[in-house]
Every structure is written in C-alpha cells, then in structure tokens.
Phi, psi and omega in degrees: 000132178248139178215176178266315185226133165268125178249122180259109179108127178242047166281200182295320181296310181294326179295307185290321180296315179295325176298314178301314182298318179293325174301329182267014175085013180269148176268142181226152166231124185254129175256133181204147175243093189292348181281347180277153177296134179233132178296328180301319187285341180250005178284151178288336177076022184285139167236130196214120185282341181236114191230170173081168180298330181272000180052063179254161178293134181304139178309128176064024186305321185293337175266324185287311194289330175296343181267344190294299185296313180302320182296309184287331175293323177297319177294321176301316180296318179297317187267346183069032180227156177251127179215352176264123181245109178277118184223142171287152178241127177259123179242108180295147173280149180264348182201165175293330178295320178293320176301312180297320179299318182283335172297324176287317181297331185298341179267354183278135183303327185293343180260356181293138181093352182247355177215158181257318184198147171257126182254131178264354179236160178305142180260322182238134176291332185277349185254144175283090182218058184295339182257014183078207182179188180240136177261111183274150173239184183056046187213170179155207179211161181247129173280086190295317179302321179296319176297310184297318180295317180294321181288323176299315178299319179298314180295320179298319179296329179276351186074026184250019185227135173238114180275071181201162177280133174281125182266108186301328183296342181265002177285140175237143183233151170094011176274198180297333167256149184297325186230136173232132177222109182052247183268006187248132170249131184222159177281333184199162174233140181234124177273115178235027192262031171055228182291344175299335180288343182295336178264008182289146176259000181286331175239148183296320182201151176247136180278050181279147169228081188303145180234128177267132178233144179232142178229157181230134168261130184213180177235132170223157183287335181285115184228073181287157176291326184276157170280135176256129189215109169193112187086308170224160170263154180221111184249129174281122179257185177287162175060033173075014180265157172234144176252130185230137177175191358235161174269162178225111180234124176263354186252315179269101180247021179291150177292140175107151176289158184232152175294326180301312180292321178300313180296321179298314180297315183292324177294318179291324176296319179300323178288327183275311180231088185284067182232149182300133173272120183286318186198140170266122186267310180219149173225114186232165180221160172208151178248116189270145180275065179280169179242170184298325181259009177062027176243150180292167179246114169252110191233149172231133182298133184289339186240329185258119181292138174083017179243121184229166175225137177225099197199180171075033186274347173059214187284347184252027183302322181302321181272332183279320192293319180304314180289311186287341172294326174294317178299318181294319178296320179297326178290310186288329184261332184235001178074019179274101186288137181289164179299155184300330185302331180242357183281136178304333182298343178295343180258010189301326182287342181253000000 
C-alpha cells in the first residue's frame, strides 16, 4: 500500500492535520489506539479570545481566530454531524478599576470583533458580578468526542485508519519512499500523539511539560445561554447539566480524578455562581501535552528525512490547531518553515 503521510494519533491534532492534507489532495493513513486515555476526549473544548487572570487577548488571536469556525464547519459538513457550538462568554469584572480599564480598551481597534459589550452593572442575579463584566464574542466550544468519533468512522470507511499502535522499531527509512512500515510505503510520518510522543525514539527528547486538568459535570438550576468564565468556566449543556473546570496541575500527573481538584473547582464555582449544586454527574481528568513555553511544537527531524512532529497544543488546542495545521501543511508540502516561536528548533540548545 502506498500513501503520502502516516499520521500517528487521532486526537484533535491528528484529526485536523490529516483533514487538511486530504483537502490538499494528499493520501493519509492514521494510526490510533482509541482505548488509551486522550486529553482531547476529556477537554472542555473552549475557545476564548480573552484569557487569563489579567484578561489579556489570546496569543496570536488575529491569526488564530479567523480559522476556527470555518475549519470546524467544514468538518461538520464532511461528517454530517454538529459539534461546534458558537457561544458568547460573559467574564465578570473583579474591581471597578478593571471595569474602567475595559471601558478604555473597548475603543481600541485591536479588540474589535472579540467582544460584544462592556457592562458597568451586574448582568445576572445568580452570578457574583457586582462590577458588571464583558460579553465576549468569537467564542464557544467544540464537542470534541463527537468530532473524533465521526472522523474515525469516516477514515475507516475510506480504508485510511488503522486501530492499532504503530511500533517505531518496525519503521524503515531511506527507500524509494521515505518511510516504510509493514505493508505501507509513505513519503513522511507525523507524530500527533500527544504525550505518547514522549516515549518516542525518533527524537532524542521532547520539551514537554505535561499539565493535568480536571472537569466536573453537575446540575444547578441556573442555565444561561452564555458561558460564564472567571476563575472557572461554566458551560450550560443539554438536559440541564453544566460543565465546570478546569484545574491546571504540573505536579500531580497521576492517573485518575482527585478530591483536591474537585474541591478547587467547587470552591471557585461557589465564588462565581453561589447557588446550590444539586448533583455531581461526572468528574473526569486528562493530561495535556503542553510545553515549557506553552507554545506548540511543529518539528522536523534534523537527520531523518520525512519525519515530523505536530504536537504540544495543551489546553488551547481547539483554537491553535486550525491555524497551525495550515502552517504545518505549508512546511511539509512547500518547504515553508514555520516561525521560530513554534519551531522545534527553538529547543536545539537544550
């Protein structure tokens, strides 16, 4: 069997990158082991243009955000499924000073298109927002499991999916095709397998700094259409449920949810929406393939032709991957090397 690209991992990175490649007329074979824990499947899938405690514009937002909705809508059309939910995000102000700062920012051109309105008075009686807040636009969330399941079915129908672990020791390089694996000859191989890449022998080391995140699905009577986000995010789901999270731990990377994270989420929720929680429905965790500088890794092996890496997207994969999958395709197909900020070569000295 001959193909153009072997893709290792069908999380969000492998899904979108292989989709891009096929759009450009390339053949792909994707290897994945769906029984293993994947950070993609337990992520909330939020995309948010104003982030962090300081409420700053997301890194590279002007390049990233124009690609988000078109990419996932194209995938919806291909698969005949709906998984992108465009939702406004309400972020309460913590002080009158913050309110005043955003009243000034609202007139600046760089923030246009990312918010709908700045409120100087409380918007919701159920939310702790005495200083008002800002209603963000160009935001929402992705139902990642529905996307991954639908895309896996699509690849299987095309004969482009192998539900098995790729054994690196069986890879051969340097024949008439750059890569040979068992019955498959390919021009290149791309590692998109998240933390699974940390055990790879194709690269000496990965600059990963894994982050464990936990989320909780619960029920409260307050069910706004908008996402509420400050300290924690709170998304209204179907059937009266809300999703709340997320924690970020660089130290506790053990498998399984923890009481510590549960208590942290519930305490922050109490500060944001001081309303009785009727029931906790699910408590889940995922370990994200983040990097030390919190930037993705677009990598090319320095010595072996046709070996690439597309990885390290962390908690913001939903917003990062659509744009950088285009950058990665331009590199692999046209030799347009990405900027140093996301290039694996930035770690060459270490």
